[in-house]
Amino acid sequence: MVDLVRHRNRFNMNVAALLAIALAALGGLPTLDSASTARAADDAFVKTHSRAQYVHWITLYDAGGNQIDPQATNPPPYSPAKTCGKCHDYKSIAHGYHFNAFDPTPPTSRSGRPGEPWIWTDIKTGTQLPLSARGWAGTYKPGAVGINQWDFVLKFARHLPGGGPGVPPEPAPPPPEGKAPEGKSPEAPAPDAPKTQDATPAAPAADAGGAAKAEGGEQAKPQAAVAPNVAAAIPAPLVAESVRWKLSGQLDVECLLCHSNDRSYSSEVFAEQVGAQNFAWAATAAAGLAKIDGRVDRLKDDFDPAAEAAAGSATLPKVTYYPQRFNAEGKVFFDVIRKPTNNSCYVCHTARPLGDHADWNHDDDVHVKAGLSCVDCHRNDLGHHTVRAFEGEEHPTDAKVSTLSCRGCHLGSDEATSAGIGEAGRLGAPKPAHKGLPPLHLEKMSCTSCHSGPAPQDVAQAAQTSLAHGLDVPGHYDDNLPPGIVQPVLIKRKVKTLDGGEDEVIYPYRQVWPAFWGVMDKAGHVTPLNPDEASTKLRTTLRVRDAFTVDIVEKVRLKSEEKEQLLGKERADVKASEYTAAERAAVARFVVGKGLAKLAEDAGENRTPVYISGGKAYRIKNKETGEVESFENDAAKPYQWALGHDVRPARWSLGVTGCFECHSDGAAIFEGKVSAIGPLPDAEPVTTVMYEHAGFEPDVLKAWNQSFQGRSTFKWIGFISIGIVALVLLLYLLLGMNALVGGARRARK
Amino acid sequence: MYQRLMTILADATEAAPAPTTDAAGAGGFDLKQLISDFIDHPSESFASVITAMIIFTGVVIFLHFLVAAATKERGPGRRASWSNWERLVYLGVLATVAVLGTTAFYSILVMGSMHRWLLFFHLMGAGAFVVVFALFALTSARAAGPRCCATSSSSSDEPTAPEKYSCFTKFTFWVLLLAGVATAATMLLSMLPIMDTHMMEQMITLHRYSGLLLVVATLMHLYSAWLGRLGWR
């Protein structure tokens, strides 16, 4: 019996072992597969996984992937895509946040919170048009206003990091001979959806050089580059674009713009080369590897390199490598760092406050002074999806990044707690006590509203930024240089909270008012004209040479009767430089009327030419007299983007001096004024008060401020009152105890 | 009689079947879950507690009133009347507690948080409350004190009127004072720059619950004082 049991047990064990092995084999197969897949992906690019910087003595490769011989007669420029791409996953990196604005693939181009737009500024037509390919409400997609990638790159080359619009769209497959391509003809693209002020992005429109989004989320094929045999059907600019891409080459993601630790690397040279249309040569020149002779912008559209070289005439730019940059093996040393320095970020992300002594008396961000660098918070994975560090941010990799926001780092977040990480204090961030500050403030106001940017003043201050004003490029930066940007404007917006909900929170913003010539349809939707097109049409009418704001008043030639009508007989002969503000506005408006009349000649039926500036829209009221009227239109509303820097120290934060700093009549946070700035002189600019942006009612504010006058008295009376009541309680407690003790004594007796 | 009623109510609660998980999932009343929520997240569960307490207070008062009406002949008779000053102060307390309670509970139950005009009127009510509250304590403490402090004329042969306050009225008076001190102190201390955010959040929770106790005690005090004026208790 015992033997039987023992035998049965041994049998069971053997069966169990066999089953276990079989299960492990079956279950392990996918594991083995996934492990091998992961290993294969990792093997494609070697890594050191060391914190030590890798020393980059590397071979240079051209755009074709061929090794560059610096001694060759006319060597090609090096290509970051092919050179850096030998060891780094360039394909993934090229879809990172800095490069993916024109990316049609939704998962990698999550645009998140609206940010600073590219502002197309033209001082001759008084244009300042906020552009963004990300579809942020209040901006215009470049394609919707006839700006193709080529124009975009040339305009903003000074602060483009390469990739994105710098990579030409793929050419459409050639159609059968004699026929135009099927589907949408690559003419001037349809205008974008009407600009809205909603937090949700506007519906994407068809971009010239981009992709139109078809129903169901699928992408239509790009159509910008066209086959030669349909050139006749295409407007000239599109034909020019495709040809010139062939001359300039593509603008690769310029890795060294951020990752170079070499102080001789010049972003200015990079911008110069791109401005000369030397896209493929820009990286080589900026890194100081070679001398570049020649400019692509001097070559004609039909330039044929082979024919021209044979004829001995103009050629593509010539590259002469500096031999001292190469070692005996033909390798170059790139002083590359994993984490970019603040200097690299400042090239594109400098905000310059204006005002007296602002240049030298302005302090750096308190985090920088504490030893942090930009990338300590604004970090990214290999895919270069840079964390923007605002609350509620969703990272494309689904990584938890809430601890990189102000609140997450200093106060902690639920995400961190649930992940087992400490609540707060990342990178040694101090935890603020906010003693005496009612917690309601922390719910209804962002950290940045009290701690970031300049403190609210009686009037919102002007500022300049790298992207908008081209800072970093040497030049003369007048304080009135357009576009006019003001900060801070405290606005209440719906934002996502850390727990996935929504709340209305006050944030500080920078604000710009669009200005452009456009056409309005019957429904009141305004479509901007292509700025170059507007410039061509209005050049002789406006006669602006240097600056729209000044020339439109002082350089324009008006007839005597026109001056008398506008200024009156007594002032008709006064010099333009001596006009009052109202007179300047009147003359400017009159000249704008002339421009509108010019545009009306070919505007079409049911389309009214308009000019937008300073928060107002202008149109011709009376065709016979040319009288111009201003009216409200959504297109004139300002565009705002949140500001996060420079963070002021705690003792410079709002409210540090007490409640009355904000809760009193006349406090700038509520009653500061925001006046529109536009190219068109305006004697009565649109002016709003801060509390309107923050959604407060003036009656409630006034009542609240008045009530605060009695706050100190209330505290005194309150403490005295509860002191009296506490004494009464104590007295009767003692009396009660005495009564109990007395009663017990009597009972014993 | 009062104790007998309380016992009956307690027995009725014990006899009620404990809600099952299914019942709770189907929208039933889950007492355990409520208690758990209250302990873990007292601030978040305040809205539920307000509702429960107000309903509970209303039910208790109603049931007690029925019993008191049925047994009014056995009451002590009409209690000593209040002076005009006492009435005025008491009205002040009732009015301020009504304003404070309404603004607070409406905000929490309907809007989720207190802001704008409701917050403004709550603060105005608080200002008036701290004044009338101290006066009320000074004015009515003697009447709510131990029996040996009650005024009685030993030299007179006439029968004295029953005390102004019944035992229960005295009890609710002292609870009202305690709750009022806690409610006022939590907010007054928060107005000083001595507490960090976490402590202020705890003060807010304490303020809410002590304020709720204040309102309930005021309602009970009013009810029992009224019964006393009727002579039923």
Short mmCIF file of N, CA and C in Angstrom, two decimals, chain B residues 113-210:
data_model
loop_
_atom_site.label_atom_id
_atom_site.label_comp_id
_atom_site.label_asym_id
_atom_site.label_seq_id
_atom_site.Cartn_x
_atom_site.Cartn_y
_atom_site.Cartn_z
N SER B 113 -17.67 74.32 -4.26
CA SER B 113 -16.75 75.14 -3.48
C SER B 113 -17.37 76.51 -3.30
N MET B 114 -16.84 77.26 -2.37
CA MET B 114 -17.43 78.56 -2.07
C MET B 114 -16.63 79.65 -2.75
N HIS B 115 -17.30 80.49 -3.52
CA HIS B 115 -16.59 81.61 -4.13
C HIS B 115 -17.60 82.69 -4.49
N ARG B 116 -17.07 83.78 -4.98
CA ARG B 116 -17.85 84.94 -5.40
C ARG B 116 -18.76 85.43 -4.28
N TRP B 117 -20.02 85.74 -4.61
CA TRP B 117 -20.90 86.39 -3.64
C TRP B 117 -21.16 85.53 -2.42
N LEU B 118 -21.23 84.23 -2.59
CA LEU B 118 -21.49 83.36 -1.45
C LEU B 118 -20.35 83.45 -0.45
N LEU B 119 -19.14 83.46 -0.93
CA LEU B 119 -17.99 83.60 -0.04
C LEU B 119 -18.01 84.97 0.63
N PHE B 120 -18.39 85.98 -0.13
CA PHE B 120 -18.43 87.34 0.41
C PHE B 120 -19.42 87.40 1.56
N PHE B 121 -20.63 86.88 1.34
CA PHE B 121 -21.65 86.95 2.40
C PHE B 121 -21.30 86.04 3.58
N HIS B 122 -20.61 84.98 3.30
CA HIS B 122 -20.17 84.11 4.40
C HIS B 122 -19.21 84.87 5.31
N LEU B 123 -18.33 85.64 4.70
CA LEU B 123 -17.38 86.42 5.50
C LEU B 123 -18.08 87.56 6.23
N MET B 124 -19.06 88.16 5.59
CA MET B 124 -19.81 89.21 6.28
C MET B 124 -20.54 88.62 7.48
N GLY B 125 -21.12 87.44 7.27
CA GLY B 125 -21.81 86.76 8.37
C GLY B 125 -20.85 86.41 9.50
N ALA B 126 -19.63 86.03 9.13
CA ALA B 126 -18.63 85.67 10.14
C ALA B 126 -18.29 86.87 11.00
N GLY B 127 -18.18 88.01 10.37
CA GLY B 127 -17.88 89.23 11.12
C GLY B 127 -18.95 89.54 12.15
N ALA B 128 -20.21 89.38 11.75
CA ALA B 128 -21.30 89.63 12.69
C ALA B 128 -21.37 88.53 13.74
N PHE B 129 -21.07 87.32 13.34
CA PHE B 129 -21.18 86.19 14.25
C PHE B 129 -20.25 86.32 15.45
N VAL B 130 -19.00 86.72 15.20
CA VAL B 130 -18.04 86.77 16.31
C VAL B 130 -18.49 87.78 17.37
N VAL B 131 -19.24 88.78 16.96
CA VAL B 131 -19.71 89.78 17.92
C VAL B 131 -20.88 89.23 18.73
N VAL B 132 -21.92 88.76 18.03
CA VAL B 132 -23.12 88.28 18.74
C VAL B 132 -22.83 87.02 19.54
N PHE B 133 -21.85 86.26 19.08
CA PHE B 133 -21.51 85.01 19.75
C PHE B 133 -21.00 85.28 21.17
N ALA B 134 -20.10 86.26 21.29
CA ALA B 134 -19.57 86.60 22.61
C ALA B 134 -20.68 87.15 23.49
N LEU B 135 -21.54 87.98 22.92
CA LEU B 135 -22.65 88.54 23.68
C LEU B 135 -23.59 87.43 24.15
N PHE B 136 -23.84 86.49 23.30
CA PHE B 136 -24.72 85.38 23.63
C PHE B 136 -24.14 84.57 24.79
N ALA B 137 -22.83 84.33 24.72
CA ALA B 137 -22.18 83.58 25.80
C ALA B 137 -22.32 84.31 27.12
N LEU B 138 -22.06 85.61 27.12
CA LEU B 138 -22.13 86.40 28.35
C LEU B 138 -23.57 86.50 28.86
N THR B 139 -24.51 86.59 27.92
CA THR B 139 -25.90 86.83 28.29
C THR B 139 -26.57 85.57 28.84
N SER B 140 -26.27 84.44 28.23
CA SER B 140 -27.05 83.24 28.53
C SER B 140 -26.30 82.20 29.33
N ALA B 141 -25.04 82.43 29.65
CA ALA B 141 -24.28 81.41 30.38
C ALA B 141 -24.87 81.15 31.76
N ARG B 142 -25.31 82.22 32.42
CA ARG B 142 -25.86 82.08 33.77
C ARG B 142 -27.08 81.17 33.78
N ALA B 143 -27.94 81.40 32.79
CA ALA B 143 -29.16 80.59 32.74
C ALA B 143 -28.86 79.14 32.39
N ALA B 144 -27.74 78.92 31.73
CA ALA B 144 -27.39 77.55 31.34
C ALA B 144 -26.46 76.90 32.34
N GLY B 145 -26.18 77.62 33.45
CA GLY B 145 -25.23 77.07 34.41
C GLY B 145 -25.87 76.03 35.32
N PRO B 146 -25.10 75.56 36.30
CA PRO B 146 -25.61 74.56 37.25
C PRO B 146 -26.76 75.15 38.05
N ARG B 147 -27.65 74.32 38.64
CA ARG B 147 -28.87 74.74 39.34
C ARG B 147 -28.55 75.70 40.46
N CYS B 148 -27.42 75.53 41.15
CA CYS B 148 -27.08 76.40 42.28
C CYS B 148 -26.89 77.83 41.85
N CYS B 149 -26.67 78.06 40.55
CA CYS B 149 -26.49 79.43 40.08
C CYS B 149 -27.80 80.06 39.64
N ALA B 150 -28.85 79.27 39.66
CA ALA B 150 -30.14 79.80 39.20
C ALA B 150 -30.65 80.80 40.22
N THR B 151 -31.23 81.90 39.70
CA THR B 151 -31.73 82.95 40.60
C THR B 151 -33.04 82.50 41.23
N SER B 152 -33.15 82.59 42.52
CA SER B 152 -34.42 82.25 43.15
C SER B 152 -34.62 83.17 44.35
N SER B 153 -35.78 83.53 44.57
CA SER B 153 -36.06 84.48 45.65
C SER B 153 -36.47 83.71 46.89
N SER B 154 -35.55 83.58 47.85
CA SER B 154 -35.84 82.73 49.01
C SER B 154 -36.82 83.39 49.96
N SER B 155 -36.88 84.71 49.81
CA SER B 155 -37.73 85.39 50.79
C SER B 155 -39.19 85.42 50.37
N SER B 156 -39.42 85.06 49.11
CA SER B 156 -40.78 85.17 48.63
C SER B 156 -41.52 83.86 48.82
N ASP B 157 -42.80 83.95 49.12
CA ASP B 157 -43.59 82.72 49.25
C ASP B 157 -44.20 82.27 47.93
N GLU B 158 -44.09 83.12 46.92
CA GLU B 158 -44.70 82.76 45.64
C GLU B 158 -43.87 81.66 44.97
N PRO B 159 -44.51 80.75 44.28
CA PRO B 159 -43.77 79.69 43.57
C PRO B 159 -42.96 80.31 42.41
N THR B 160 -41.67 79.91 42.27
CA THR B 160 -40.83 80.46 41.19
C THR B 160 -41.13 79.74 39.88
N ALA B 161 -40.94 80.42 38.76
CA ALA B 161 -41.13 79.83 37.43
C ALA B 161 -40.01 78.83 37.17
N PRO B 162 -40.27 77.86 36.36
CA PRO B 162 -39.19 76.92 36.01
C PRO B 162 -38.01 77.68 35.38
N GLU B 163 -36.84 77.10 35.46
CA GLU B 163 -35.66 77.74 34.88
C GLU B 163 -35.91 78.08 33.42
N LYS B 164 -35.10 79.05 32.94
CA LYS B 164 -35.25 79.45 31.53
C LYS B 164 -34.95 78.29 30.61
N TYR B 165 -33.92 77.49 30.97
CA TYR B 165 -33.48 76.42 30.07
C TYR B 165 -33.75 75.06 30.69
N SER B 166 -34.20 74.13 29.86
CA SER B 166 -34.29 72.75 30.31
C SER B 166 -32.88 72.16 30.29
N CYS B 167 -32.76 70.97 30.78
CA CYS B 167 -31.43 70.34 30.78
C CYS B 167 -30.88 70.21 29.38
N PHE B 168 -31.76 69.81 28.46
CA PHE B 168 -31.28 69.61 27.09
C PHE B 168 -30.89 70.94 26.46
N THR B 169 -31.65 71.98 26.78
CA THR B 169 -31.31 73.29 26.24
C THR B 169 -29.94 73.74 26.76
N LYS B 170 -29.72 73.47 28.04
CA LYS B 170 -28.40 73.83 28.59
C LYS B 170 -27.31 73.05 27.88
N PHE B 171 -27.57 71.78 27.68
CA PHE B 171 -26.56 70.95 27.03
C PHE B 171 -26.25 71.49 25.63
N THR B 172 -27.30 71.77 24.86
CA THR B 172 -27.07 72.26 23.50
C THR B 172 -26.41 73.63 23.52
N PHE B 173 -26.69 74.41 24.58
CA PHE B 173 -26.04 75.72 24.69
C PHE B 173 -24.53 75.56 24.79
N TRP B 174 -24.10 74.68 25.64
CA TRP B 174 -22.64 74.50 25.81
C TRP B 174 -22.00 73.88 24.57
N VAL B 175 -22.70 72.96 23.93
CA VAL B 175 -22.20 72.40 22.67
C VAL B 175 -22.07 73.50 21.63
N LEU B 176 -23.06 74.37 21.60
CA LEU B 176 -23.04 75.49 20.65
C LEU B 176 -21.83 76.38 20.90
N LEU B 177 -21.56 76.65 22.16
CA LEU B 177 -20.40 77.50 22.47
C LEU B 177 -19.11 76.83 22.04
N LEU B 178 -18.98 75.55 22.40
CA LEU B 178 -17.75 74.83 22.03
C LEU B 178 -17.57 74.80 20.52
N ALA B 179 -18.65 74.44 19.82
CA ALA B 179 -18.56 74.36 18.36
C ALA B 179 -18.25 75.74 17.77
N GLY B 180 -18.84 76.75 18.34
CA GLY B 180 -18.60 78.11 17.84
C GLY B 180 -17.15 78.54 18.03
N VAL B 181 -16.59 78.20 19.18
CA VAL B 181 -15.18 78.53 19.42
C VAL B 181 -14.29 77.81 18.41
N ALA B 182 -14.57 76.52 18.21
CA ALA B 182 -13.76 75.74 17.26
C ALA B 182 -13.90 76.31 15.86
N THR B 183 -15.12 76.64 15.47
CA THR B 183 -15.35 77.14 14.11
C THR B 183 -14.63 78.46 13.89
N ALA B 184 -14.75 79.36 14.85
CA ALA B 184 -14.13 80.68 14.69
C ALA B 184 -12.62 80.58 14.80
N ALA B 185 -12.15 79.79 15.75
CA ALA B 185 -10.71 79.72 15.98
C ALA B 185 -9.97 79.14 14.78
N THR B 186 -10.57 78.13 14.16
CA THR B 186 -9.88 77.51 13.01
C THR B 186 -9.65 78.52 11.90
N MET B 187 -10.64 79.37 11.64
CA MET B 187 -10.46 80.34 10.56
C MET B 187 -9.60 81.52 10.98
N LEU B 188 -9.75 81.94 12.25
CA LEU B 188 -8.92 83.07 12.69
C LEU B 188 -7.44 82.68 12.71
N LEU B 189 -7.16 81.48 13.15
CA LEU B 189 -5.75 81.04 13.15
C LEU B 189 -5.22 80.92 11.72
N SER B 190 -6.10 80.50 10.79
CA SER B 190 -5.66 80.37 9.39
C SER B 190 -5.33 81.71 8.77
N MET B 191 -5.88 82.77 9.35
CA MET B 191 -5.63 84.09 8.79
C MET B 191 -4.27 84.63 9.21
N LEU B 192 -3.62 83.95 10.12
CA LEU B 192 -2.28 84.36 10.53
C LEU B 192 -1.25 83.61 9.70
N PRO B 193 -0.10 84.19 9.42
CA PRO B 193 0.92 83.52 8.59
C PRO B 193 1.75 82.53 9.42
N ILE B 194 1.06 81.54 9.99
CA ILE B 194 1.78 80.59 10.83
C ILE B 194 1.62 79.15 10.36
N MET B 195 0.66 78.89 9.49
CA MET B 195 0.40 77.51 9.07
C MET B 195 0.72 77.34 7.61
N ASP B 196 1.27 76.15 7.30
CA ASP B 196 1.53 75.86 5.89
C ASP B 196 0.26 75.31 5.23
N THR B 197 0.36 74.98 3.95
CA THR B 197 -0.83 74.59 3.19
C THR B 197 -1.50 73.35 3.77
N HIS B 198 -0.71 72.36 4.15
CA HIS B 198 -1.29 71.12 4.67
C HIS B 198 -2.07 71.38 5.95
N MET B 199 -1.49 72.18 6.84
CA MET B 199 -2.18 72.47 8.10
C MET B 199 -3.43 73.30 7.84
N MET B 200 -3.36 74.20 6.88
CA MET B 200 -4.54 75.01 6.58
C MET B 200 -5.65 74.14 6.01
N GLU B 201 -5.29 73.14 5.23
CA GLU B 201 -6.31 72.23 4.71
C GLU B 201 -6.97 71.46 5.85
N GLN B 202 -6.18 71.09 6.84
CA GLN B 202 -6.76 70.41 8.00
C GLN B 202 -7.65 71.36 8.79
N MET B 203 -7.23 72.62 8.88
CA MET B 203 -8.04 73.62 9.56
C MET B 203 -9.37 73.80 8.85
N ILE B 204 -9.33 73.78 7.52
CA ILE B 204 -10.56 73.92 6.75
C ILE B 204 -11.50 72.75 7.05
N THR B 205 -10.95 71.55 7.11
CA THR B 205 -11.78 70.37 7.40
C THR B 205 -12.39 70.49 8.79
N LEU B 206 -11.56 70.92 9.75
CA LEU B 206 -12.04 71.09 11.12
C LEU B 206 -13.11 72.18 11.17
N HIS B 207 -12.88 73.26 10.42
CA HIS B 207 -13.84 74.35 10.38
C HIS B 207 -15.18 73.88 9.84
N ARG B 208 -15.12 73.05 8.81
CA ARG B 208 -16.36 72.55 8.20
C ARG B 208 -17.16 71.72 9.21
N TYR B 209 -16.47 70.79 9.84
CA TYR B 209 -17.20 69.89 10.74
C TYR B 209 -17.65 70.59 12.01
N SER B 210 -16.82 71.49 12.52
CA SER B 210 -17.27 72.23 13.70
C SER B 210 -18.40 73.17 13.33
#
